[in-house]
XYZ file of C-alpha atoms in Angstrom:
709
model
C -4.356 -5.275 -14.766
C -7.693 -5.736 -13.007
C -8.748 -9.240 -12.049
C -11.867 -10.681 -13.649
C -15.175 -9.609 -12.155
C -15.685 -12.166 -9.389
C -19.114 -11.829 -7.817
C -19.078 -10.925 -4.152
C -20.163 -14.075 -2.382
C -21.404 -14.133 1.191
C -19.047 -15.647 3.743
C -20.361 -17.774 6.589
C -18.091 -18.437 9.549
C -18.163 -21.894 11.078
C -16.263 -22.116 14.357
C -15.169 -25.532 15.516
C -13.789 -25.175 19.031
C -12.397 -28.651 19.292
C -9.228 -29.994 20.909
C -10.351 -33.605 20.542
C -7.475 -34.321 18.191
C -4.770 -32.145 19.761
C -2.272 -32.692 22.583
C -3.301 -29.456 24.368
C -6.608 -27.808 25.214
C -5.659 -24.360 23.893
C -7.047 -24.439 20.325
C -10.544 -25.284 21.586
C -10.882 -21.680 22.786
C -9.791 -20.193 19.480
C -13.104 -19.853 17.601
C -15.038 -18.411 20.561
C -12.278 -15.897 21.219
C -12.361 -14.779 17.596
C -16.136 -14.511 17.769
C -15.944 -12.412 20.934
C -13.370 -10.156 19.251
C -15.907 -9.395 16.518
C -14.171 -11.137 13.633
C -17.311 -10.958 11.502
C -17.692 -7.194 12.002
C -14.025 -6.661 11.201
C -14.388 -8.646 7.989
C -17.452 -6.604 7.040
C -15.470 -3.418 7.605
C -13.092 -4.682 4.916
C -15.877 -5.175 2.394
C -16.561 -8.877 3.050
C -20.225 -9.834 3.635
C -19.472 -12.155 6.544
C -21.508 -13.404 9.471
C -21.298 -16.263 11.912
C -23.130 -19.406 10.900
C -22.428 -21.611 13.891
C -20.024 -22.325 16.724
C -19.404 -25.981 17.571
C -17.849 -26.590 20.977
C -17.745 -30.319 21.765
C -17.002 -31.275 25.319
C -13.301 -31.226 26.051
C -11.830 -34.537 27.219
C -11.207 -34.749 30.943
C -8.112 -36.302 32.488
C -7.155 -39.047 32.404
C -6.885 -38.997 28.651
C -9.490 -41.094 26.867
C -8.412 -44.064 24.818
C -7.691 -43.521 21.133
C -10.788 -45.494 19.974
C -12.995 -43.280 22.168
C -11.337 -40.117 20.862
C -11.700 -41.326 17.270
C -15.386 -41.940 17.852
C -15.917 -38.449 19.265
C -13.940 -36.811 16.443
C -15.843 -38.833 13.853
C -19.198 -37.547 15.061
C -17.897 -33.977 14.894
C -16.501 -34.502 11.390
C -19.810 -35.842 10.083
C -21.684 -32.796 11.375
C -19.058 -30.393 10.035
C -18.997 -32.027 6.594
C -22.788 -31.795 6.340
C -22.726 -28.103 7.273
C -19.908 -27.198 4.868
C -21.570 -29.073 2.013
C -24.855 -27.256 2.617
C -23.175 -23.835 2.745
C -21.295 -24.462 -0.482
C -24.507 -25.595 -2.168
C -26.106 -22.253 -1.187
C -23.411 -20.288 -2.992
C -21.697 -19.073 0.172
C -18.040 -19.448 1.066
C -17.471 -21.269 4.363
C -14.711 -19.822 6.535
C -13.991 -22.673 8.920
C -12.064 -21.753 12.060
C -10.492 -24.373 14.309
C -9.810 -25.852 16.729
C -7.205 -28.429 15.981
C -6.438 -29.560 12.429
C -8.308 -32.836 12.811
C -11.399 -30.909 11.687
C -9.898 -30.694 8.194
C -11.090 -34.242 7.556
C -14.642 -32.912 7.842
C -14.252 -29.508 6.168
C -12.800 -30.828 2.937
C -14.875 -34.000 2.684
C -17.952 -31.747 2.856
C -16.520 -29.321 0.284
C -15.662 -32.202 -2.031
C -19.230 -33.469 -1.718
C -20.555 -30.043 -2.730
C -18.635 -29.980 -6.031
C -18.853 -33.707 -6.746
C -21.465 -33.259 -9.455
C -19.116 -30.959 -11.394
C -15.795 -32.663 -10.745
C -12.993 -33.040 -8.246
C -11.895 -30.787 -5.391
C -8.307 -29.552 -5.234
C -6.668 -28.649 -1.932
C -3.721 -26.532 -0.795
C -2.590 -27.625 2.673
C -0.406 -24.908 4.262
C 1.172 -26.551 7.273
C 4.441 -27.204 9.076
C 3.441 -30.884 9.199
C 2.279 -33.490 6.718
C -0.706 -34.600 8.839
C -0.693 -37.979 7.092
C -0.374 -40.490 9.869
C -2.692 -43.396 10.483
C -3.524 -45.019 13.788
C -0.832 -47.583 13.031
C 1.937 -45.108 12.155
C 1.204 -42.296 14.632
C 4.028 -41.691 17.094
C 1.893 -39.584 19.424
C -1.635 -40.878 18.958
C -2.802 -37.327 18.235
C -5.620 -37.285 15.683
C -4.675 -33.813 14.403
C -1.748 -35.575 12.728
C -4.110 -37.744 10.615
C -6.607 -35.597 8.634
C -4.821 -35.346 5.280
C -4.263 -39.094 5.067
C -7.954 -39.560 5.894
C -8.993 -37.162 3.119
C -6.943 -39.261 0.718
C -8.828 -42.354 1.900
C -6.184 -43.871 4.172
C -6.598 -44.441 7.899
C -9.171 -45.459 10.449
C -12.734 -45.791 9.086
C -13.962 -43.304 11.681
C -12.007 -40.651 9.748
C -12.049 -41.950 6.179
C -15.754 -42.763 5.973
C -17.065 -39.236 6.434
C -19.548 -38.915 3.531
C -18.065 -37.421 0.408
C -15.491 -38.290 -2.267
C -11.870 -38.874 -1.419
C -9.393 -36.293 -2.680
C -7.238 -37.071 -5.692
C -3.556 -36.893 -4.634
C -2.718 -35.344 -8.009
C -4.660 -32.253 -6.984
C -3.294 -31.874 -3.452
C -0.287 -29.703 -2.569
C 1.370 -29.197 0.816
C 3.191 -25.893 1.380
C 5.669 -25.069 4.141
C 6.357 -28.535 5.584
C 9.336 -28.700 7.936
C 8.459 -31.352 10.555
C 7.335 -34.915 9.818
C 7.935 -38.618 10.469
C 9.267 -40.992 7.800
C 6.005 -42.953 7.556
C 4.064 -39.854 6.485
C 6.548 -38.909 3.814
C 6.652 -42.446 2.453
C 2.857 -42.525 2.157
C 2.545 -39.159 0.413
C 5.370 -39.899 -2.000
C 3.732 -43.206 -2.918
C 0.444 -41.405 -3.566
C 2.116 -38.643 -5.585
C 1.202 -35.640 -3.414
C 3.347 -32.611 -4.221
C 5.140 -31.339 -1.122
C 6.832 -27.931 -1.040
C 9.240 -28.217 1.872
C 10.518 -25.034 3.540
C 13.969 -25.122 1.893
C 12.262 -25.015 -1.509
C 9.919 -22.259 -0.358
C 12.879 -20.167 0.787
C 14.843 -20.846 -2.382
C 12.055 -20.106 -4.854
C 9.996 -17.675 -2.814
C 6.498 -18.205 -1.450
C 4.712 -16.418 -4.349
C 6.223 -18.798 -6.919
C 5.515 -21.856 -4.772
C 1.895 -20.904 -4.106
C 1.402 -20.179 -7.787
C 2.473 -23.731 -8.624
C 0.377 -25.120 -5.775
C -2.665 -23.309 -7.152
C -2.061 -24.836 -10.566
C -2.005 -28.286 -8.981
C -5.204 -27.631 -7.040
C -7.101 -25.855 -9.838
C -6.158 -27.466 -13.137
C -8.801 -30.066 -14.018
C -10.867 -29.578 -10.864
C -14.306 -28.134 -10.191
C -12.992 -25.985 -7.359
C -10.335 -25.837 -4.708
C -9.861 -25.036 -1.047
C -7.079 -23.722 1.153
C -6.340 -24.907 4.680
C -3.973 -22.781 6.788
C -2.540 -24.261 9.952
C -1.047 -21.368 11.902
C 1.979 -23.468 12.793
C 3.034 -23.035 9.163
C 4.111 -19.543 10.226
C 7.392 -18.945 12.026
C 6.547 -19.243 15.727
C 8.826 -16.302 16.529
C 6.399 -14.134 14.558
C 3.171 -15.957 15.460
C 3.452 -17.889 18.733
C -0.314 -18.294 19.234
C -0.550 -21.815 17.837
C -0.500 -25.419 18.987
C 2.854 -26.644 17.718
C 5.648 -24.090 17.879
C 7.850 -24.790 14.876
C 10.767 -22.417 14.117
C 11.883 -21.176 10.681
C 8.448 -21.093 9.102
C 6.638 -18.759 6.732
C 6.648 -15.012 7.195
C 3.063 -14.060 8.109
C 3.078 -10.839 6.071
C 4.347 -12.631 2.991
C 1.694 -15.317 3.461
C -1.021 -12.650 3.768
C 0.252 -10.929 0.627
C 0.107 -14.207 -1.282
C -3.356 -15.124 0.005
C -4.669 -11.940 -1.643
C -4.411 -13.817 -4.912
C -7.282 -16.069 -3.826
C -9.917 -13.326 -3.918
C -9.917 -13.263 -7.714
C -10.515 -17.046 -7.870
C -14.193 -17.721 -8.489
C -13.472 -21.435 -7.975
C -12.330 -21.004 -4.366
C -14.783 -23.225 -2.504
C -13.809 -22.667 1.136
C -11.077 -21.405 3.462
C -9.966 -23.052 6.699
C -7.731 -21.527 9.405
C -6.879 -23.712 12.385
C -4.943 -24.082 15.634
C -5.218 -20.546 16.982
C -4.406 -20.692 20.715
C -5.608 -17.556 22.546
C -3.705 -18.260 25.761
C -0.461 -17.873 23.795
C -1.614 -14.676 22.076
C -0.359 -12.178 24.652
C -0.200 -9.166 22.325
C -3.219 -10.014 20.174
C -1.092 -10.449 17.044
C -2.345 -13.994 16.452
C -5.962 -12.854 16.198
C -4.904 -10.003 13.911
C -3.138 -12.431 11.605
C -6.224 -14.656 11.456
C -8.190 -11.569 10.402
C -5.549 -10.583 7.851
C -5.350 -14.076 6.351
C -9.130 -14.339 6.051
C -9.632 -10.851 4.639
C -6.733 -11.285 2.223
C -8.291 -14.393 0.706
C -11.955 -13.420 0.813
C -11.929 -9.659 0.211
C -13.321 -7.844 -2.843
C -11.347 -7.769 -6.075
C -9.868 -4.798 -7.899
C -12.751 -4.744 -10.346
C -15.335 -4.888 -7.581
C -13.699 -2.121 -5.560
C -13.277 0.139 -8.584
C -16.939 -0.407 -9.441
C -17.949 0.599 -5.910
C -15.822 3.723 -6.084
C -17.307 4.589 -9.452
C -20.820 4.109 -8.079
C -20.515 5.887 -4.746
C -17.739 8.393 -5.393
C -17.739 11.654 -7.344
C -15.938 11.256 -10.657
C -13.206 13.820 -10.075
C -10.398 11.295 -10.604
C -9.643 8.686 -13.247
C -7.275 6.360 -11.365
C -5.160 3.743 -13.051
C -6.714 0.261 -12.866
C -5.181 -0.897 -9.591
C -6.297 -0.907 -5.944
C -3.570 -0.882 -3.310
C -3.928 -2.409 0.116
C -0.443 -2.241 1.676
C 2.787 -0.320 1.371
C 6.248 -0.867 2.807
C 9.277 1.209 1.902
C 9.251 1.752 -1.850
C 6.852 -1.125 -2.551
C 3.067 -1.351 -2.797
C 0.806 -4.422 -2.918
C -2.581 -4.536 -4.618
C -5.642 -6.410 -3.406
C -4.738 -9.409 -5.555
C -1.311 -9.626 -3.907
C 0.797 -8.239 -6.778
C 3.791 -6.079 -5.846
C 4.713 -2.760 -7.461
C 7.667 -0.404 -7.221
C 6.314 3.024 -6.312
C 7.760 5.585 -8.724
C 5.247 8.265 -7.749
C 5.523 8.494 -3.940
C 2.155 10.293 -3.900
C 3.551 13.362 -5.663
C 6.497 13.466 -3.199
C 4.312 13.031 -0.089
C 5.836 9.590 0.546
C 9.461 10.724 0.302
C 10.372 8.621 3.355
C 8.755 5.476 1.962
C 5.541 3.809 3.003
C 5.070 3.236 6.734
C 8.557 4.244 7.808
C 8.813 2.528 11.220
C 10.098 5.621 13.044
C 7.328 7.796 11.659
C 4.670 5.188 12.416
C 5.945 4.881 15.985
C 5.857 8.637 16.506
C 2.361 8.772 14.999
C 1.119 5.961 17.225
C 2.737 7.265 20.386
C 1.432 10.793 19.864
C -2.069 9.604 18.903
C -2.235 7.833 22.257
C -1.209 11.022 24.084
C -2.855 13.966 22.297
C -3.989 14.392 18.696
C -5.934 17.643 18.483
C -6.839 20.682 20.570
C -7.232 23.357 17.827
C -5.018 26.435 17.830
C -7.225 28.048 20.446
C -4.706 26.426 22.798
C -1.014 25.713 22.572
C 0.335 22.161 22.505
C 3.758 20.817 23.408
C 4.633 19.446 19.951
C 4.117 22.384 17.592
C 6.764 24.735 19.098
C 9.444 22.066 18.730
C 8.502 21.359 15.117
C 8.455 25.065 14.220
C 11.846 25.579 15.815
C 13.332 22.664 13.892
C 11.767 23.853 10.623
C 13.094 27.364 11.112
C 16.592 26.160 11.963
C 16.710 23.810 8.999
C 15.538 26.282 6.367
C 16.759 29.532 7.868
C 13.495 31.494 8.033
C 12.303 33.416 11.062
C 8.809 31.964 11.266
C 6.440 29.375 9.805
C 2.662 29.288 9.633
C 1.450 25.667 9.789
C -1.581 24.421 7.874
C -2.708 21.071 6.492
C -2.576 20.755 2.705
C -0.294 22.320 0.138
C -3.262 24.202 -1.262
C -3.851 25.813 2.136
C -0.195 26.813 2.318
C -0.413 28.437 -1.124
C -3.536 30.318 -0.075
C -1.687 31.427 3.074
C 1.184 32.738 0.955
C -1.233 34.640 -1.294
C -2.909 36.275 1.700
C 0.466 37.160 3.215
C 1.681 38.705 -0.039
C -1.451 40.772 -0.523
C -1.547 42.064 3.027
C 2.179 42.806 2.921
C 1.607 44.832 -0.264
C -1.271 46.768 1.246
C 0.143 47.340 4.734
C 3.914 47.486 4.158
C 4.606 48.337 0.511
C 1.754 50.819 0.275
C -0.274 49.369 -2.586
C -3.834 50.778 -2.428
C -6.328 48.451 -0.758
C -7.736 45.853 -3.156
C -5.230 46.590 -5.956
C -2.372 44.201 -5.122
C -1.288 41.970 -8.017
C 0.549 38.674 -8.005
C 2.493 37.374 -10.995
C 2.343 33.654 -11.758
C 3.673 31.367 -14.483
C 1.794 29.693 -17.286
C 1.383 25.914 -16.904
C 1.588 26.286 -13.129
C -0.026 23.943 -10.656
C -0.532 25.392 -7.186
C -3.747 23.585 -6.243
C -7.433 23.538 -7.100
C -9.177 26.121 -4.931
C -11.363 28.609 -6.822
C -8.719 31.309 -6.335
C -5.878 29.140 -7.603
C -7.641 27.653 -10.632
C -8.536 31.198 -11.585
C -4.907 31.833 -12.554
C -4.305 28.368 -14.037
C -3.625 28.067 -17.763
C -5.201 24.607 -17.831
C -8.654 25.005 -19.380
C -10.172 22.024 -17.563
C -9.194 23.388 -14.143
C -11.150 26.582 -14.894
C -14.099 25.218 -16.835
C -17.349 26.020 -15.040
C -15.801 27.233 -11.782
C -15.886 31.023 -12.302
C -16.164 33.831 -11.504
C -12.518 33.960 -10.487
C -10.584 36.137 -8.110
C -8.884 39.055 -9.907
C -5.377 40.323 -9.266
C -3.200 37.752 -11.039
C -1.011 38.149 -14.115
C 0.506 35.189 -15.954
C 3.860 35.091 -17.756
C 5.706 32.292 -19.579
C 7.683 29.987 -17.274
C 11.427 30.515 -17.651
C 11.167 34.010 -19.162
C 12.819 36.595 -16.884
C 12.243 39.442 -19.311
C 8.513 38.722 -19.213
C 8.638 39.023 -15.426
C 10.372 42.385 -15.617
C 7.802 43.640 -18.117
C 4.834 42.445 -16.032
C 5.799 44.194 -12.806
C 3.864 47.357 -11.902
C 3.810 49.530 -8.788
C 0.929 47.324 -7.601
C 2.850 44.057 -7.869
C 3.016 42.271 -4.528
C 4.756 39.000 -5.360
C 5.996 36.574 -7.956
C 4.717 33.057 -7.191
C 6.538 30.250 -8.988
C 7.541 26.585 -8.901
C 11.314 25.983 -9.177
C 10.424 22.976 -11.336
C 6.928 22.613 -12.733
C 5.958 19.124 -11.641
C 2.367 18.689 -12.726
C 3.103 20.922 -15.701
C 5.376 18.221 -17.103
C 8.617 18.255 -15.031
C 9.751 21.487 -16.698
C 13.169 22.702 -15.517
C 13.789 26.425 -16.145
C 16.818 27.679 -18.104
C 20.099 28.197 -16.258
C 20.245 31.592 -14.612
C 16.504 32.227 -14.809
C 15.823 32.077 -11.093
C 18.849 34.229 -10.220
C 17.631 36.863 -12.678
C 14.076 36.663 -11.265
C 15.405 37.224 -7.740
C 17.324 40.288 -8.889
C 14.253 41.715 -10.639
C 12.022 41.168 -7.602
C 14.571 42.695 -5.253
C 14.982 45.753 -7.453
C 11.209 46.302 -7.572
C 10.369 45.498 -3.919
C 8.378 42.439 -4.997
C 8.215 39.289 -2.856
C 9.757 36.166 -4.413
C 7.644 33.208 -3.237
C 8.611 29.624 -4.108
C 6.049 26.852 -4.152
C 8.217 23.912 -3.042
C 5.313 21.671 -2.061
C 6.510 18.944 -4.441
C 10.169 19.901 -4.890
C 11.064 20.707 -1.281
C 12.766 18.631 1.395
C 15.299 16.858 -0.773
C 13.287 15.765 -3.795
C 15.598 17.439 -6.359
C 18.888 16.681 -4.610
C 18.856 19.897 -2.589
C 16.936 20.726 0.564
C 15.007 23.240 -1.542
C 15.060 23.228 -5.328
C 15.858 26.976 -5.275
C 19.227 26.103 -3.770
C 20.389 24.738 -7.115
C 20.645 28.398 -8.125
C 21.761 29.740 -4.776
C 18.522 31.720 -4.405
C 16.806 32.403 -1.078
C 13.164 33.337 -1.736
C 11.293 35.753 0.533
C 8.753 33.033 1.207
C 8.686 29.252 0.815
C 5.654 26.966 0.649
C 6.205 23.413 1.937
C 3.897 20.408 2.076
C 3.643 16.789 0.936
C 6.861 15.283 2.376
C 6.553 17.324 5.564
C 3.825 14.935 6.731
C 6.028 11.876 6.300
C 3.486 10.197 4.029
C 1.162 9.736 6.998
C -0.648 13.039 7.490
C -1.309 16.279 5.586
C 1.176 18.797 7.031
C 2.144 21.984 5.209
C 3.564 25.374 6.064
C 4.370 28.829 4.717
C 7.779 30.119 5.804
C 9.089 33.669 5.694
C 11.038 36.161 7.732
C 9.436 38.384 10.337
C 9.301 41.277 7.868
C 6.576 39.392 5.984
C 5.009 37.394 8.788
C 4.359 40.458 10.951
C 1.327 41.250 8.759
C -0.606 38.459 10.490
C -2.452 39.219 13.707
C -4.635 36.860 15.752
C -7.817 36.199 13.816
C -6.383 37.030 10.373
C -5.851 33.422 9.375
C -6.315 30.017 10.941
C -7.009 26.318 10.642
C -8.603 23.984 13.169
C -6.252 21.147 12.297
C -3.269 23.243 11.213
C -0.396 22.771 13.667
C -2.121 19.928 15.503
C 0.168 17.981 17.862
C -0.175 14.762 15.883
C 0.943 16.348 12.618
C 3.629 18.402 14.356
C 5.148 15.309 15.978
C 5.294 13.434 12.670
C 6.700 16.454 10.797
C 9.446 16.962 13.375
C 10.474 13.321 13.062
C 10.376 13.545 9.252
C 12.769 16.503 9.364
C 15.076 14.529 11.648
C 15.039 11.557 9.272
C 15.819 13.789 6.332
C 19.108 14.761 7.946
C 20.034 11.522 9.696
C 19.468 9.290 6.657
C 21.128 11.847 4.321
C 18.189 11.667 1.956
C 19.019 14.943 0.210
C 22.459 13.701 -0.764
C 20.972 10.339 -1.712
C 18.469 11.950 -4.071
C 21.235 13.949 -5.729
C 23.490 10.935 -6.292
C 20.902 8.314 -7.240
C 18.826 10.766 -9.270
C 21.782 11.708 -11.476
C 22.593 8.043 -12.147
C 18.960 7.141 -12.824
C 18.460 10.026 -15.243
C 21.646 9.082 -17.104
C 20.317 5.552 -17.429
C 16.948 6.765 -18.754
C 18.548 9.225 -21.168
C 20.575 6.349 -22.609
C 17.435 4.470 -23.693
C 17.103 4.540 -27.466
C 13.421 4.371 -28.333
C 11.508 6.480 -30.878
C 8.614 6.819 -28.416
C 10.815 8.976 -26.143
C 11.243 12.646 -26.984
C 13.123 13.845 -23.908
C 14.133 12.904 -20.363
C 14.510 15.828 -17.962
C 14.472 16.679 -14.266
C 16.619 17.052 -11.188
C 17.408 14.604 -8.406
C 14.609 12.098 -8.041
C 12.052 14.211 -9.904
C 12.299 13.076 -13.513
C 9.943 13.339 -16.468
C 10.002 11.306 -19.657
C 8.213 13.078 -22.475
C 6.709 10.763 -25.079
C 5.787 11.279 -28.716
C 2.028 11.675 -28.367
C 1.570 11.205 -32.106
C 2.332 7.543 -31.434
C 1.352 6.900 -27.820
C -0.090 8.838 -24.909
C 1.521 8.724 -21.491
C -1.566 7.169 -19.880
C -1.216 4.099 -22.091
C 2.488 3.887 -21.308
C 1.760 4.193 -17.574
C -0.669 1.263 -17.776
C 1.970 -0.692 -19.718
C 4.431 -0.150 -16.875
C 1.804 -0.914 -14.236
C 1.247 -4.331 -15.773
C 4.959 -5.005 -15.210
C 4.947 -4.003 -11.569
C 6.119 -0.402 -11.881
C 3.756 2.303 -10.678
C 3.918 5.787 -12.159
C 1.515 8.378 -13.537
C 1.131 10.482 -16.629
C 0.920 14.239 -16.556
C -0.768 16.232 -19.316
C -1.006 13.002 -21.314
C 2.525 13.435 -22.630
C 4.952 12.915 -19.747
C 5.672 9.931 -17.509
C 6.637 10.980 -14.011
C 9.376 9.145 -12.077
C 9.647 10.304 -8.465
C 10.250 7.348 -6.129
C 10.561 7.623 -2.355
C 13.951 9.033 -1.418
C 14.775 5.797 0.421
C 14.893 3.879 -2.873
C 18.068 1.852 -3.470
C 20.369 1.813 -6.449
C 19.386 -1.777 -7.194
C 15.698 -0.879 -7.202
C 16.317 2.012 -9.585
C 18.344 -0.285 -11.853
C 15.407 -2.676 -11.915
C 13.041 0.200 -12.674
C 15.194 1.409 -15.564
C 15.280 -2.091 -17.050
C 11.496 -2.421 -16.760
C 10.979 0.984 -18.381
C 13.333 0.190 -21.236
C 11.863 -3.265 -21.899
C 8.239 -2.149 -21.573
C 8.627 0.785 -23.945
C 10.542 -1.396 -26.411
C 7.679 -3.895 -26.378
C 5.126 -1.106 -26.721
C 6.995 0.463 -29.637
C 7.211 -2.888 -31.383
C 3.483 -3.454 -31.036
C 2.668 0.046 -32.233
C 4.914 -0.512 -35.248
C 3.049 -3.690 -36.134
C 6.125 -5.866 -35.681
C 4.687 -8.167 -33.040
C 6.246 -11.581 -33.426
C-alpha cells in the first residue's frame, strides 16, 4: 500500500574531501570526483531536489606522517565546521547528504544532526559499516582516526573528537549493521554501553531487510529523528572495490540499495552520510554508480508523491494499482519503498523472459552501441537474421515487422482487405472482416470500432465500417456470418483481456474448416498468447490448427522493446508492394537483435515446455482452493484467470489485497484476476503464489462475512 505522504524536502550535498583520519589518501578525492560526475544533476533526474551546498577539501598531510596529536587537532577543526553546517541545514528543513572522505567525518555529521533535533529529543543512528569504529587513542592499534568516530559520538575518546558541540548519542538508539572486522577493545566498549551490533553472520542468517527493519526500530523508537551512515566498506569488496578498506564477504550492494528505499517514506530521516569512496580504485565507474543508487534510494520521492505527480501531469487514461516500481529482476519487482513483489502479470505477456534477462540486456546494450535505427529506407544487418529465425520457428513464408501489437493487428487488417480485393475478387471497398464479441485487439479508432466494450467506443466515433461481430466460441455463428464479401475471420485463441476465456473443444478446428471452405482467411491474434504463454509455441497448436496469418507481439521484444510482426505465407503477403505499408521504427536493428535473441532463449531454455508443465500444476492448485469468492479458475499454460463472485467482491479489490501481500496481478473487466507470470518462474515461486492467493482470499472472505476476529 502507498507510503504516507512525505513532503519532498530539498537535499543539500556537503562534500568533505578529507583523508586526515585514513591510512591512504584515496578517499580525499571522492567528493570532488562525484561532484565532477554531476551527482546533483543525476539525483535531480530521479526526482530529488538536490544541489551542492559546499565542498570541504582540507590540506592533505604530507610525508612524513604527522603526529597523532597534530592529526587530531586538524580533524577536530574540520569536525566543528562540519557539525555547524549540518546543524544549520537541518534547521532549514533540508536533508544533508554528506559525502566523505574518510569515516572520521561522522563525528561531525552526527553531532551536528543531534544538535539540530536536540530541542525535540534524541537522535538515533544506523551505522552501516564493516568495522565498529569505536577505538580511542589509547586502544587504537593503527592510530587511524577513522576508527574512532562512533566512540566519540557516544562521548568516549579524545576531547578533540568528543567535544564537538552537540549532544552525545544514546547507545540505546544506535545500531551497527554489517560488522565483520574489529578489535576486542571496540567490542568490549560497545557491549558495555549496550549498542546493538548486527554482525554479518546474523545479517546472512536473517536477511538484510529484517535486520535493517530492527535497526530502524532501535534508531526511531523514542527519538526525534534518525540518521544513516553508510561506509562503502560495508559492501563486499568483490562487488564494490572502490573503498578504503577492502573487506571480503560483505553486503550485496543491490540488496543494500533495495533496503535503503525504505528510508524515503521516513519523514524523521534527518540526514544521510556515505563515506570512503576511493576513485582511483573505481576502474569501471561502478563505485560512483552505487553511491548514486544508495543516495537516490534513500532520498527519492515516495509512492504517494510519484502517483500524485503522474495524476497531475499525465492524462488520466489509466487507473494503476497503488504501487510504483523502480526495479525488476527475473520474476520479481521492487517498489520505490523497497518492497518486493512476485510479478504475476509479466506486462500482459511482454515480460515472458523475466525482467532484465542478462542475455537480452547484453544484446540490447551491444547493439545500441553499434546501430539502433536507420529506418526501413535502408537495410540493416540484424533484421534479415531475425526474420529468417521467425519464419523457421513458426513455419510461415514471410513476416512484416512493426512495433506494437496494435500495429501488427492493423497490418493484418490491411493485408486481409487488400487480399480480398486483389486476390479473392471482392469489389473495392466492400471487404468484410468477422470478429468475436468481447475481443481485445488494441485501441486504435479502427479496432475500438468493432469492440463490444462500450467504454472503448464511447466518444471515439465515427468508426470504420466493414466488421461483423459474432459470439466467441460459436462456430455456427461464424458460418452464418460469412458472405461472398468476407475477407477474414480475426480471433484470439484465448480471450485474455476479455477474461481469460478458453473456447470450447473443437471450436477452432471447425472455424478453420469453415474458413477454408469459404475462401476466408483465418487470422489469429497471438499477441498475448503466442511464444509459449499457453504451453504451446502458438495457442492455436492446442487444436492442431495452422492459421493463414498470425499476429505476434509482446514477448517478441523480450520485455525490453516493442517488437511485433504479422506472419503469413507468400500467397497473402504478395499483396504488399513498396509504399503500401511501413513504420519508421518497425524492423529497426535494435529491436531485431533483441527479438532474435528472445526466440533463441525460448528454445534453449525450453520455456514452452516449462509453461505447459508448471501451468498445469499451478492451475490444479488454484482450482483446489475452496472459497465462496471464487466462481471459476480457467486458462491454459501460464495464462490463468480466476473469476470472482462480483456480488461480494470486485477483482480490483482482490488485486489490491494481493498486492499488499507482495503478489502483483491485475483485474480484467472487474470480475477476473489474471495470473500470467514470466515463463522463467520456478515451481517454488508458484507454490508461494498459490499459498498467498489462498490465504489472502480466505482473509478477504472472512472480513466480508463480518467474521473478523
